Amino acid sequence: MKNLQETVSHFHIQGSVGEIKPLGSGLINDTYKVNTIEADAPDYVLQRINHAIFQNVEMLQNNIAEVTQHIRKKLTEQGESDIDRKVLQFIEAENGKTYWFDGDSYWRIMSFIPRAQTYETVNPEYSYYAGVAFGDFQAKLADIPTTLGETIPDFHNMEFRLKQLREAVANNAAGRVAEVQYFLDEIEKRAEEMCKAERMGREGKLPKRVCHCDTKVNNMMFDEDGKVLCVIDLDTVMPSFIFSDYGDFLRTGANTGDEDDKDLDRVNFNMEIFKAFTKGYLEGAHSFLTPIEIENLPYAAALFPYMQCVRFLADYINGDTYYKIKYPEHNLVRTKAQFKLLQSVEAHTPEMVAFIQECLK
Ligand code: GN1
Ligand code: MG
């Protein structure tokens, strides 16, 4: 960990560095907890930014600065207490920026939020709070005065993700196409319907808003009482359809199994979580949502397992070049689990539609 110590030394942190150890379960960046020795000095989180994926680090860090400053301002105006636990704070490096390039990798450091917890699964009560929090996150950012850059162009564009999959199939780089034909067929059957957001966008019926775009349950910090403190992992905050945040939370939060569960019987869509989250989300976001956005929330619930299925499968076909994997079939196992989740979402669609209508009464 000597190099990590050296990296930290380029940032203006308080206290002296003790232990540095891996943190969290992200699939893209490398994350470490930096403990300081002094009891009164804060601890920190050190991250190596995955530069192959986030190619414009300057834009990335600018977006994050805009977003965190805007949220901080709102929290201050609302007279909130405990603001440092409610919005991320990045530490300046000796070059005056919030990141440091060591000639090979880009690094950044943020304050570690004390007495906070992340979860891989949530109960209905926590989901309700999460719904309010993501609705509120979007509401707070609705009037951000700048236009944020697209840190990953076409990130949640379904047409683009299908194009990438079709290109992967045409190249067949890892020779894996034949064994996944069943999933390719199932994906193509739904392709037209699943690209509906892009079509509505072009027709001017659906706006883009500032979204988080990675609202996995584990990207949220909860306090001791299960209340949401803040949303983390802000790399993908960018303009998108609101479906991104609503759909990606349910993809992870309402899955009764794991994202990469090998036992497909464990993978189902949990309607209790759906209901609690949707109720909270509508409370947090009703001030700006349009009828078309609300009407298409069940579509969003299906879109994200579908999109993730497409992305995991494309990566499997390409020979695992994007996501971190733990074993050779990992991306295929993930694809199968996301497809099972999609089927369960599809089976629950009429019930979702009815519940949303109830909420609006
Ligand atoms: C990645 O970094 P992490 O694990 O929070 C990915 C998301 C996927 C997710 C699947 C930049 O998020 O889009 O939904 O894995 N982030 C990027 O678990 O591609
Ligand atoms: Mg994450």
XYZ file of C-alpha atoms and ligand atoms in Angstrom:
381
model
C 0.000 0.000 0.000
C 3.080 2.230 -0.201
C 1.982 3.718 -3.549
C -1.426 4.546 -2.153
C 0.225 6.413 0.716
C 2.267 8.329 -1.826
C -0.852 9.157 -3.831
C -2.648 10.502 -0.765
C 0.314 12.747 0.009
C -0.553 14.884 -3.048
C -3.876 15.936 -1.498
C -4.484 18.525 1.234
C -5.941 16.197 3.835
C -6.008 16.729 7.599
C -4.138 14.359 9.875
C -1.610 11.675 9.039
C -2.378 8.544 7.094
C -2.689 5.216 8.883
C -4.236 2.162 7.300
C -5.565 2.146 3.714
C -7.841 -0.719 2.716
C -10.280 -1.589 -0.100
C -13.855 -0.328 0.262
C -17.194 -1.177 -1.359
C -18.254 -3.328 -4.276
C -18.218 -1.030 -7.327
C -17.664 -2.594 -10.716
C -15.772 0.283 -12.310
C -13.496 2.390 -10.085
C -11.099 1.136 -7.366
C -12.084 2.477 -3.961
C -10.157 2.583 -0.663
C -10.819 3.787 2.842
C -8.022 5.967 4.199
C -7.877 5.999 7.991
C -6.108 8.845 9.693
C -4.227 8.239 12.910
C -5.488 11.186 14.940
C -8.902 10.709 16.524
C -10.005 14.250 15.636
C -8.952 14.088 11.968
C -11.572 12.933 9.445
C -11.113 9.709 7.483
C -11.162 9.731 3.709
C -12.141 7.760 0.633
C -9.541 7.397 -2.091
C -10.565 6.388 -5.611
C -8.728 5.503 -8.746
C -10.962 6.724 -11.554
C -11.397 4.176 -14.316
C -9.923 6.290 -17.034
C -10.678 3.825 -19.837
C -14.364 4.375 -19.104
C -14.354 7.992 -17.937
C -12.139 9.471 -20.595
C -12.732 13.116 -19.778
C -11.732 13.385 -16.120
C -11.779 17.185 -16.185
C -15.433 17.138 -17.301
C -16.203 14.385 -14.817
C -14.850 16.311 -11.846
C -16.438 19.557 -13.057
C -19.860 17.905 -13.195
C -19.414 16.550 -9.706
C -18.297 19.943 -8.399
C -21.341 21.646 -9.959
C -23.701 19.085 -8.509
C -22.277 18.959 -4.996
C -22.022 22.763 -4.760
C -25.607 23.158 -5.943
C -26.894 20.613 -3.426
C -24.818 22.155 -0.644
C -26.308 25.561 -1.438
C -29.855 24.171 -1.314
C -29.222 22.369 1.968
C -27.830 25.566 3.473
C -30.828 27.582 2.259
C -33.166 24.998 3.783
C -31.356 25.400 7.096
C -30.333 21.726 7.197
C -28.069 20.463 9.947
C -25.279 17.909 9.473
C -24.632 19.085 5.890
C -21.233 17.398 5.679
C -22.944 14.037 5.969
C -25.557 14.993 3.349
C -23.381 15.907 0.403
C -19.997 14.642 -0.742
C -16.948 16.818 -0.283
C -13.884 16.470 -2.504
C -10.390 17.363 -1.342
C -8.114 19.617 -3.337
C -4.824 18.245 -4.595
C -1.574 20.194 -4.737
C -2.303 21.105 -8.383
C -5.406 23.016 -7.233
C -7.764 20.460 -8.790
C -9.955 17.798 -7.218
C -7.987 15.038 -8.908
C -4.368 14.006 -9.241
C -2.730 12.370 -12.252
C 0.312 10.285 -11.359
C 1.419 9.737 -14.959
C -0.649 6.584 -15.227
C -3.880 6.826 -13.231
C -6.260 9.564 -12.103
C -7.043 9.717 -8.381
C -9.425 11.661 -6.179
C -10.181 11.885 -2.496
C -13.379 12.721 -0.672
C -14.242 12.948 3.003
C -15.476 9.702 4.480
C -18.996 10.096 5.849
C -18.900 8.905 9.461
C -21.534 6.655 11.069
C -23.131 5.879 7.723
C -23.984 2.594 6.141
C -24.521 1.230 2.648
C -26.659 -1.810 1.894
C -26.860 -4.339 -0.907
C -30.523 -4.995 -0.094
C -33.239 -2.877 1.501
C -36.555 -3.430 3.238
C -39.756 -1.580 2.195
C -39.293 1.140 4.813
C -35.774 1.982 3.583
C -36.978 1.814 -0.015
C -39.579 4.414 0.748
C -36.858 6.731 2.083
C -34.712 5.924 -0.941
C -37.602 6.857 -3.247
C -38.047 10.207 -1.534
C -34.268 10.755 -1.665
C -33.863 10.109 -5.383
C -36.981 12.125 -6.208
C -35.596 14.899 -4.057
C -32.115 14.589 -5.630
C -33.664 15.152 -9.075
C -35.860 17.952 -7.740
C -32.862 19.730 -6.171
C -30.932 19.528 -9.431
C -33.859 20.594 -11.606
C -32.662 24.228 -11.538
C -28.903 23.717 -11.728
C -27.735 26.741 -13.693
C -25.206 24.959 -15.933
C -25.566 22.226 -18.493
C -23.695 19.166 -17.330
C -21.510 17.254 -19.747
C -22.262 13.666 -20.715
C -19.452 11.887 -18.888
C -20.193 8.730 -20.853
C -21.941 9.694 -24.097
C -25.205 7.782 -24.736
C -24.862 6.085 -21.357
C -28.526 5.087 -20.948
C -29.477 5.319 -24.607
C -31.154 1.981 -25.322
C -30.764 2.266 -29.093
C -27.028 2.796 -28.628
C -26.687 -0.131 -26.189
C -28.434 -2.422 -28.691
C -26.149 -1.181 -31.447
C -23.150 -2.058 -29.259
C -24.565 -5.523 -28.650
C -25.167 -6.075 -32.365
C -21.612 -4.972 -33.110
C -20.301 -7.348 -30.471
C -22.263 -10.159 -32.104
C -20.918 -9.269 -35.563
C -17.321 -9.290 -34.262
C -17.748 -12.343 -32.041
C -14.351 -11.533 -30.538
C -14.427 -14.259 -27.878
C -16.286 -16.855 -29.961
C -19.184 -16.851 -27.490
C -22.113 -15.897 -29.745
C -23.451 -19.391 -30.440
C -23.898 -20.273 -26.777
C -25.941 -17.130 -26.036
C -28.309 -17.240 -29.017
C -31.366 -17.785 -26.804
C -30.731 -14.505 -24.955
C -29.991 -12.631 -28.168
C -33.369 -13.734 -29.546
C -35.204 -12.759 -26.374
C -33.495 -9.353 -26.437
C -34.394 -8.717 -30.087
C -38.069 -9.592 -29.468
C -38.287 -6.696 -27.025
C -35.958 -4.239 -28.772
C -38.601 -2.088 -30.451
C -40.663 -1.598 -27.280
C -37.612 -0.960 -25.120
C -36.394 1.890 -27.356
C -39.632 3.782 -26.769
C -37.959 6.453 -24.569
C -35.580 7.486 -27.357
C -38.495 7.766 -29.774
C -40.565 9.854 -27.353
C -37.496 12.031 -26.783
C -37.131 12.703 -30.507
C -40.844 13.497 -30.771
C -40.402 16.115 -28.056
C -42.662 14.251 -25.609
C -40.028 13.387 -23.047
C -37.525 15.823 -21.502
C -34.021 15.088 -20.296
C -33.331 16.122 -16.717
C -30.291 15.945 -14.505
C -30.217 12.368 -13.255
C -27.851 10.294 -11.170
C -27.782 7.392 -13.660
C -26.397 4.783 -11.271
C -29.036 4.543 -8.570
C -28.060 1.109 -7.364
C -29.093 0.617 -3.741
C -25.458 0.509 -2.704
C -24.889 4.022 -4.027
C -26.804 5.516 -1.161
C -25.664 6.233 2.394
C -28.109 5.654 5.247
C -27.823 6.958 8.802
C -28.324 5.024 12.029
C -32.135 5.289 11.714
C -32.394 4.117 8.116
C -32.869 7.654 6.766
C -30.993 8.496 3.594
C -28.081 10.830 4.190
C -26.888 11.268 0.656
C -26.400 9.779 -2.745
C -22.846 8.807 -3.679
C -21.016 7.658 -6.825
C -21.743 10.821 -8.791
C -19.650 9.969 -11.869
C -22.625 9.391 -14.078
C -24.707 12.403 -13.044
C -25.803 13.825 -16.384
C -28.875 14.743 -18.414
C -31.051 11.678 -18.980
C -34.689 10.573 -18.948
C -35.934 10.266 -15.364
C -36.481 6.558 -16.009
C -32.776 6.090 -15.341
C -32.964 6.753 -11.633
C -36.340 5.229 -10.986
C -35.599 2.097 -13.000
C -32.070 1.410 -11.822
C -33.009 1.590 -8.173
C -35.759 -0.988 -8.647
C -33.417 -3.189 -10.683
C -31.202 -3.580 -7.641
C -33.480 -2.739 -4.694
C -36.500 -4.808 -5.740
C -34.511 -7.844 -6.843
C -35.080 -10.629 -4.285
C -31.805 -12.202 -5.403
C -28.417 -10.794 -6.354
C -27.482 -8.975 -9.530
C -25.282 -11.959 -10.377
C -27.264 -14.718 -8.701
C -26.529 -18.206 -10.017
C -29.756 -19.479 -8.476
C -32.442 -17.984 -10.692
C -35.198 -19.128 -8.335
C -33.969 -16.470 -5.929
C -34.372 -13.721 -8.538
C -37.802 -12.095 -8.580
C -39.286 -8.619 -8.577
C -40.446 -7.680 -5.083
C -43.709 -5.727 -5.332
C -43.533 -4.542 -1.711
C -40.271 -2.765 -2.473
C -41.718 -1.476 -5.728
C -44.714 0.016 -3.941
C -42.750 1.630 -1.134
C -40.118 3.082 -3.472
C -42.697 4.344 -5.972
C -44.724 6.018 -3.254
C -41.592 7.786 -1.954
C -40.370 8.702 -5.420
C -43.707 10.222 -6.431
C -43.711 12.263 -3.221
C -40.186 13.535 -3.875
C -40.619 14.165 -7.592
C -44.292 14.977 -8.224
C -43.493 18.689 -8.382
C -41.849 18.331 -11.777
C -42.903 14.984 -13.307
C -45.113 15.101 -16.398
C -48.039 12.683 -16.981
C -46.021 10.876 -19.693
C -43.140 10.336 -17.305
C -45.435 8.958 -14.607
C -47.364 6.759 -17.014
C -44.128 5.160 -18.180
C -42.701 4.252 -14.777
C -43.618 0.561 -15.252
C -41.755 0.700 -18.574
C -38.742 2.107 -16.696
C -38.911 -0.811 -14.257
C -38.500 -3.188 -17.209
C -36.048 -1.047 -19.159
C -33.200 -1.275 -16.654
C -32.999 -5.053 -16.174
C -33.286 -5.206 -19.963
C -30.522 -2.649 -20.549
C -28.266 -4.291 -17.992
C -28.900 -7.663 -19.626
C -27.844 -6.154 -22.958
C -24.718 -4.545 -21.434
C -23.580 -7.637 -19.523
C -24.192 -9.839 -22.553
C -22.291 -7.491 -24.873
C -19.378 -7.528 -22.441
C -19.466 -11.328 -22.254
C -19.442 -11.568 -26.049
C -16.580 -9.070 -26.259
C -14.502 -11.185 -23.890
C -15.076 -9.185 -20.658
C -13.468 -5.867 -21.446
C -15.692 -3.523 -19.393
C -16.958 -4.875 -16.069
C -14.759 -6.327 -13.375
C -15.379 -10.078 -13.250
C -14.625 -12.653 -10.553
C -14.717 -15.768 -12.782
C -14.866 -16.401 -16.550
C -18.665 -16.893 -16.848
C -19.487 -13.970 -14.567
C -20.974 -11.714 -17.239
C -23.105 -14.580 -18.553
C -24.372 -15.344 -15.052
C -25.207 -11.645 -14.662
C -27.022 -11.654 -18.011
C -29.156 -14.630 -16.999
C -30.010 -13.099 -13.625
C -31.021 -9.782 -15.219
C -33.122 -11.598 -17.804
C -34.930 -13.546 -15.086
C -35.590 -10.263 -13.280
C -36.956 -8.744 -16.485
C -39.390 -11.635 -16.894
C -40.589 -11.156 -13.345
C -41.054 -7.408 -13.919
C -43.050 -8.168 -17.061
C -45.326 -10.515 -15.126
C -46.033 -7.750 -12.593
C -46.705 -4.929 -15.052
C -50.538 -4.777 -14.703
C -50.172 -4.672 -10.928
C -47.632 -1.826 -11.200
C -49.910 0.189 -13.469
C -52.806 -0.220 -11.032
C -50.668 0.801 -8.049
C -49.437 3.986 -9.718
C -53.013 4.957 -10.575
C -53.949 4.441 -6.918
C -51.055 6.689 -5.792
C -52.222 9.517 -8.018
C -55.759 9.575 -6.606
C -21.474 -0.024 -12.818
O -19.539 1.336 -10.664
P -20.823 0.706 -10.316
O -20.665 -0.716 -9.894
O -21.634 1.528 -9.324
C -21.973 0.733 -14.051
C -23.479 0.892 -14.018
C -24.088 -0.482 -13.987
C -23.541 -1.250 -12.785
C -24.036 -2.676 -12.779
C -20.030 3.700 -15.242
O -21.727 0.727 -11.656
O -23.928 1.568 -15.159
O -25.467 -0.374 -13.899
O -22.125 -1.278 -12.764
N -21.323 2.029 -14.151
C -20.746 2.408 -15.301
O -23.884 -3.202 -11.515
O -20.784 1.747 -16.329
Mg -21.234 2.170 -6.854
